Short mmCIF file of N, CA, C and O in Angstrom, two decimals:
data_model
loop_
_atom_site.label_atom_id
_atom_site.label_comp_id
_atom_site.label_asym_id
_atom_site.label_seq_id
_atom_site.Cartn_x
_atom_site.Cartn_y
_atom_site.Cartn_z
N MET A 1 -16.70 0.51 -11.38
CA MET A 1 -15.36 0.24 -10.85
C MET A 1 -14.37 1.22 -11.48
O MET A 1 -14.31 1.36 -12.70
N SER A 2 -13.63 1.91 -10.65
CA SER A 2 -12.69 2.89 -11.17
C SER A 2 -11.36 2.24 -11.55
O SER A 2 -11.01 1.17 -11.06
N ILE A 3 -10.63 2.93 -12.37
CA ILE A 3 -9.32 2.46 -12.79
C ILE A 3 -8.35 2.65 -11.63
O ILE A 3 -8.37 3.67 -10.96
N LYS A 4 -7.48 1.67 -11.42
CA LYS A 4 -6.45 1.79 -10.39
C LYS A 4 -5.12 2.08 -11.07
O LYS A 4 -4.80 1.51 -12.11
N ILE A 5 -4.36 2.99 -10.46
CA ILE A 5 -3.09 3.43 -11.02
C ILE A 5 -1.99 3.17 -9.99
O ILE A 5 -2.13 3.52 -8.82
N LYS A 6 -0.91 2.57 -10.46
CA LYS A 6 0.24 2.27 -9.61
C LYS A 6 1.26 3.39 -9.79
O LYS A 6 1.80 3.56 -10.89
N LEU A 7 1.48 4.18 -8.74
CA LEU A 7 2.48 5.23 -8.75
C LEU A 7 3.78 4.65 -8.21
O LEU A 7 3.78 3.99 -7.17
N ILE A 8 4.88 4.90 -8.91
CA ILE A 8 6.13 4.19 -8.64
C ILE A 8 7.29 5.16 -8.41
O ILE A 8 7.43 6.15 -9.13
N TRP A 9 8.11 4.83 -7.40
CA TRP A 9 9.35 5.55 -7.14
C TRP A 9 10.49 4.57 -7.38
O TRP A 9 10.49 3.47 -6.84
N ASP A 10 11.47 4.99 -8.18
CA ASP A 10 12.62 4.15 -8.52
C ASP A 10 13.81 4.53 -7.63
O ASP A 10 14.09 5.72 -7.44
N PHE A 11 14.50 3.51 -7.13
CA PHE A 11 15.70 3.73 -6.32
C PHE A 11 16.82 2.87 -6.88
O PHE A 11 16.62 1.69 -7.17
N ARG A 12 17.98 3.48 -7.05
CA ARG A 12 19.11 2.78 -7.64
C ARG A 12 20.33 2.90 -6.73
O ARG A 12 20.46 3.85 -5.98
N GLY A 13 21.21 1.92 -6.83
CA GLY A 13 22.43 1.92 -6.04
C GLY A 13 22.43 0.83 -4.99
O GLY A 13 21.44 0.11 -4.82
N PRO A 14 23.54 0.70 -4.27
CA PRO A 14 23.66 -0.39 -3.31
C PRO A 14 22.67 -0.32 -2.15
O PRO A 14 22.36 -1.33 -1.54
N ALA A 15 22.15 0.87 -1.85
CA ALA A 15 21.18 1.02 -0.75
C ALA A 15 19.73 1.06 -1.25
O ALA A 15 18.83 1.36 -0.48
N SER A 16 19.52 0.73 -2.51
CA SER A 16 18.18 0.87 -3.10
C SER A 16 17.11 0.04 -2.38
O SER A 16 15.99 0.51 -2.18
N ALA A 17 17.44 -1.16 -1.96
CA ALA A 17 16.45 -2.02 -1.31
C ALA A 17 15.98 -1.42 0.01
O ALA A 17 14.78 -1.33 0.27
N LYS A 18 16.92 -0.98 0.83
CA LYS A 18 16.56 -0.38 2.12
C LYS A 18 15.81 0.94 1.92
O LYS A 18 14.88 1.25 2.66
N THR A 19 16.21 1.71 0.91
CA THR A 19 15.55 2.99 0.65
C THR A 19 14.11 2.76 0.21
O THR A 19 13.19 3.44 0.70
N ALA A 20 13.88 1.82 -0.67
CA ALA A 20 12.51 1.52 -1.12
C ALA A 20 11.66 1.00 0.03
O ALA A 20 10.49 1.40 0.18
N GLU A 21 12.23 0.13 0.86
CA GLU A 21 11.51 -0.40 2.01
C GLU A 21 11.12 0.74 2.97
O GLU A 21 9.99 0.80 3.46
N HIS A 22 12.04 1.66 3.20
CA HIS A 22 11.76 2.80 4.08
C HIS A 22 10.73 3.75 3.45
O HIS A 22 9.87 4.28 4.15
N HIS A 23 10.81 3.94 2.15
CA HIS A 23 9.87 4.83 1.46
C HIS A 23 8.43 4.32 1.62
O HIS A 23 7.50 5.12 1.76
N GLU A 24 8.26 3.01 1.61
CA GLU A 24 6.91 2.46 1.79
C GLU A 24 6.32 2.88 3.14
O GLU A 24 5.12 3.14 3.24
N ILE A 25 7.14 2.98 4.16
CA ILE A 25 6.67 3.44 5.48
C ILE A 25 6.05 4.83 5.36
O ILE A 25 4.98 5.10 5.90
N HIS A 26 6.73 5.71 4.63
CA HIS A 26 6.22 7.07 4.45
C HIS A 26 4.94 7.09 3.61
O HIS A 26 4.06 7.92 3.86
N LEU A 27 4.83 6.20 2.65
CA LEU A 27 3.60 6.12 1.86
C LEU A 27 2.42 5.72 2.76
O LEU A 27 1.34 6.31 2.66
N LYS A 28 2.63 4.76 3.64
CA LYS A 28 1.58 4.35 4.57
C LYS A 28 1.21 5.47 5.52
O LYS A 28 0.03 5.65 5.85
N GLU A 29 2.20 6.24 5.97
CA GLU A 29 1.93 7.39 6.85
C GLU A 29 1.07 8.42 6.12
O GLU A 29 0.14 8.97 6.70
N TYR A 30 1.38 8.67 4.86
CA TYR A 30 0.62 9.63 4.06
C TYR A 30 -0.84 9.18 3.93
O TYR A 30 -1.76 9.99 4.10
N ILE A 31 -1.06 7.90 3.68
CA ILE A 31 -2.42 7.37 3.57
C ILE A 31 -3.19 7.62 4.86
O ILE A 31 -4.35 8.06 4.84
N THR A 32 -2.56 7.37 5.98
CA THR A 32 -3.21 7.56 7.29
C THR A 32 -3.51 9.03 7.54
O THR A 32 -4.63 9.38 7.93
N ILE A 33 -2.55 9.90 7.30
CA ILE A 33 -2.72 11.33 7.55
C ILE A 33 -3.84 11.91 6.69
O ILE A 33 -4.68 12.67 7.15
N GLU A 34 -3.86 11.53 5.41
CA GLU A 34 -4.84 12.07 4.47
C GLU A 34 -6.17 11.30 4.48
O GLU A 34 -7.10 11.67 3.78
N LYS A 35 -6.23 10.21 5.25
CA LYS A 35 -7.44 9.38 5.35
C LYS A 35 -7.93 8.93 3.97
O LYS A 35 -9.10 9.06 3.62
N LEU A 36 -7.01 8.41 3.18
CA LEU A 36 -7.33 7.98 1.82
C LEU A 36 -7.81 6.53 1.80
O LEU A 36 -7.38 5.72 2.62
N PRO A 37 -8.69 6.21 0.86
CA PRO A 37 -9.20 4.83 0.74
C PRO A 37 -8.24 3.95 -0.06
O PRO A 37 -8.60 3.38 -1.09
N ILE A 38 -7.01 3.87 0.40
CA ILE A 38 -5.96 3.15 -0.32
C ILE A 38 -5.42 2.07 0.61
O ILE A 38 -5.15 2.34 1.78
N ASP A 39 -5.27 0.86 0.10
CA ASP A 39 -4.73 -0.20 0.94
C ASP A 39 -3.62 -1.01 0.27
O ASP A 39 -3.17 -2.00 0.83
N ILE A 40 -3.17 -0.58 -0.89
CA ILE A 40 -2.11 -1.32 -1.57
C ILE A 40 -0.86 -0.44 -1.66
O ILE A 40 -0.87 0.59 -2.34
N THR A 41 0.18 -0.84 -0.94
CA THR A 41 1.50 -0.23 -1.05
C THR A 41 2.49 -1.37 -1.06
O THR A 41 2.15 -2.52 -0.75
N GLY A 42 3.72 -1.07 -1.40
CA GLY A 42 4.72 -2.12 -1.35
C GLY A 42 6.05 -1.65 -1.87
O GLY A 42 6.23 -0.48 -2.24
N PHE A 43 6.99 -2.57 -1.86
CA PHE A 43 8.28 -2.33 -2.47
C PHE A 43 8.73 -3.64 -3.09
O PHE A 43 8.32 -4.72 -2.66
N GLN A 44 9.55 -3.53 -4.13
CA GLN A 44 10.08 -4.71 -4.82
C GLN A 44 11.56 -4.50 -5.06
O GLN A 44 11.97 -3.42 -5.50
N ILE A 45 12.32 -5.52 -4.78
CA ILE A 45 13.74 -5.49 -5.09
C ILE A 45 13.90 -6.19 -6.43
O ILE A 45 13.63 -7.38 -6.56
N LEU A 46 14.27 -5.42 -7.45
CA LEU A 46 14.35 -5.97 -8.80
C LEU A 46 15.73 -6.55 -9.10
O LEU A 46 15.85 -7.49 -9.89
N ASP A 47 16.77 -6.00 -8.53
CA ASP A 47 18.10 -6.60 -8.51
C ASP A 47 18.91 -5.90 -7.43
O ASP A 47 18.38 -5.04 -6.72
N GLU A 48 20.16 -6.25 -7.27
CA GLU A 48 20.93 -5.72 -6.14
C GLU A 48 21.18 -4.22 -6.21
O GLU A 48 21.53 -3.61 -5.20
N MET A 49 20.94 -3.61 -7.36
CA MET A 49 21.17 -2.18 -7.51
C MET A 49 19.90 -1.41 -7.91
O MET A 49 19.98 -0.23 -8.27
N TYR A 50 18.74 -2.05 -7.86
CA TYR A 50 17.52 -1.39 -8.30
C TYR A 50 16.32 -1.92 -7.53
O TYR A 50 16.09 -3.13 -7.47
N ALA A 51 15.56 -1.00 -6.94
CA ALA A 51 14.34 -1.37 -6.22
C ALA A 51 13.31 -0.28 -6.43
O ALA A 51 13.64 0.85 -6.80
N ILE A 52 12.05 -0.63 -6.22
CA ILE A 52 10.97 0.35 -6.35
C ILE A 52 10.08 0.32 -5.11
O ILE A 52 9.99 -0.70 -4.43
N ALA A 53 9.45 1.45 -4.86
CA ALA A 53 8.36 1.53 -3.88
C ALA A 53 7.14 1.96 -4.67
O ALA A 53 7.26 2.67 -5.68
N PHE A 54 5.95 1.54 -4.23
CA PHE A 54 4.76 1.90 -5.00
C PHE A 54 3.54 2.04 -4.10
O PHE A 54 3.51 1.54 -2.98
N ILE A 55 2.57 2.74 -4.65
CA ILE A 55 1.26 2.89 -4.03
C ILE A 55 0.24 2.76 -5.15
O ILE A 55 0.46 3.25 -6.26
N VAL A 56 -0.86 2.06 -4.90
CA VAL A 56 -1.91 1.89 -5.90
C VAL A 56 -3.09 2.76 -5.46
O VAL A 56 -3.61 2.60 -4.36
N VAL A 57 -3.47 3.70 -6.35
CA VAL A 57 -4.54 4.65 -6.03
C VAL A 57 -5.67 4.51 -7.03
O VAL A 57 -5.48 4.04 -8.15
N ASN A 58 -6.86 4.94 -6.62
CA ASN A 58 -7.98 5.03 -7.55
C ASN A 58 -7.76 6.24 -8.44
O ASN A 58 -7.12 7.21 -8.04
N GLU A 59 -8.31 6.16 -9.63
CA GLU A 59 -8.13 7.25 -10.60
C GLU A 59 -8.51 8.61 -10.01
O GLU A 59 -7.83 9.61 -10.25
N GLU A 60 -9.57 8.66 -9.20
CA GLU A 60 -10.02 9.95 -8.66
C GLU A 60 -9.06 10.52 -7.62
O GLU A 60 -9.07 11.72 -7.37
N ASN A 61 -8.19 9.70 -7.02
CA ASN A 61 -7.21 10.18 -6.04
C ASN A 61 -5.83 10.41 -6.66
O ASN A 61 -4.94 10.94 -6.00
N MET A 62 -5.66 10.04 -7.91
CA MET A 62 -4.34 10.04 -8.52
C MET A 62 -3.70 11.42 -8.55
O MET A 62 -2.54 11.59 -8.16
N ILE A 63 -4.41 12.44 -8.97
CA ILE A 63 -3.81 13.77 -9.10
C ILE A 63 -3.39 14.31 -7.73
O ILE A 63 -2.30 14.85 -7.58
N GLN A 64 -4.23 14.14 -6.73
CA GLN A 64 -3.89 14.59 -5.37
C GLN A 64 -2.61 13.93 -4.89
O GLN A 64 -1.70 14.60 -4.40
N VAL A 65 -2.53 12.61 -5.02
CA VAL A 65 -1.36 11.88 -4.54
C VAL A 65 -0.14 12.21 -5.39
O VAL A 65 0.95 12.44 -4.87
N ARG A 66 -0.30 12.25 -6.69
CA ARG A 66 0.80 12.57 -7.59
C ARG A 66 1.41 13.93 -7.28
O ARG A 66 2.62 14.08 -7.16
N ASP A 67 0.56 14.94 -7.12
CA ASP A 67 1.06 16.29 -6.86
C ASP A 67 1.72 16.40 -5.50
O ASP A 67 2.68 17.15 -5.34
N ALA A 68 1.23 15.67 -4.52
CA ALA A 68 1.80 15.74 -3.17
C ALA A 68 3.10 14.94 -3.04
O ALA A 68 4.04 15.39 -2.38
N LEU A 69 3.17 13.77 -3.68
CA LEU A 69 4.28 12.85 -3.44
C LEU A 69 5.29 12.74 -4.57
O LEU A 69 6.34 12.13 -4.40
N LYS A 70 4.98 13.27 -5.74
CA LYS A 70 5.91 13.33 -6.87
C LYS A 70 6.55 11.98 -7.24
O LYS A 70 7.76 11.80 -7.18
N PRO A 71 5.73 11.00 -7.65
CA PRO A 71 6.30 9.71 -8.07
C PRO A 71 7.12 9.90 -9.35
O PRO A 71 6.94 10.88 -10.09
N HIS A 72 7.99 8.95 -9.62
CA HIS A 72 8.81 9.01 -10.83
C HIS A 72 8.03 8.60 -12.07
O HIS A 72 8.31 9.07 -13.16
N ARG A 73 7.05 7.73 -11.87
CA ARG A 73 6.26 7.25 -13.01
C ARG A 73 4.99 6.57 -12.50
O ARG A 73 4.83 6.38 -11.29
N GLY A 74 4.13 6.21 -13.42
CA GLY A 74 2.90 5.52 -13.07
C GLY A 74 2.49 4.57 -14.18
O GLY A 74 2.95 4.70 -15.32
N GLU A 75 1.62 3.63 -13.83
CA GLU A 75 1.11 2.68 -14.82
C GLU A 75 -0.25 2.18 -14.34
O GLU A 75 -0.56 2.22 -13.15
N VAL A 76 -1.05 1.73 -15.29
CA VAL A 76 -2.35 1.15 -14.93
C VAL A 76 -2.08 -0.16 -14.19
O VAL A 76 -1.27 -0.97 -14.61
N PHE A 77 -2.79 -0.35 -13.08
CA PHE A 77 -2.59 -1.52 -12.22
C PHE A 77 -3.43 -2.68 -12.67
O PHE A 77 -4.55 -2.63 -12.96
#
């Protein structure tokens, strides 16, 4: 079983929730275009001025996705 890594994009400001929600759409499009074995994406509204979008990748796909999409940070899932 490979390690799963959560790549995260941070959005701040009054439009952060809508921006994170929209960003998830683009993450799903990327998965489809690249035919990646990834099925976990999402967004979370952490407060009214801060939200995140994320994608969970296998360790072997992490560098490809990281270099293409430039997440702000990552963590072990």
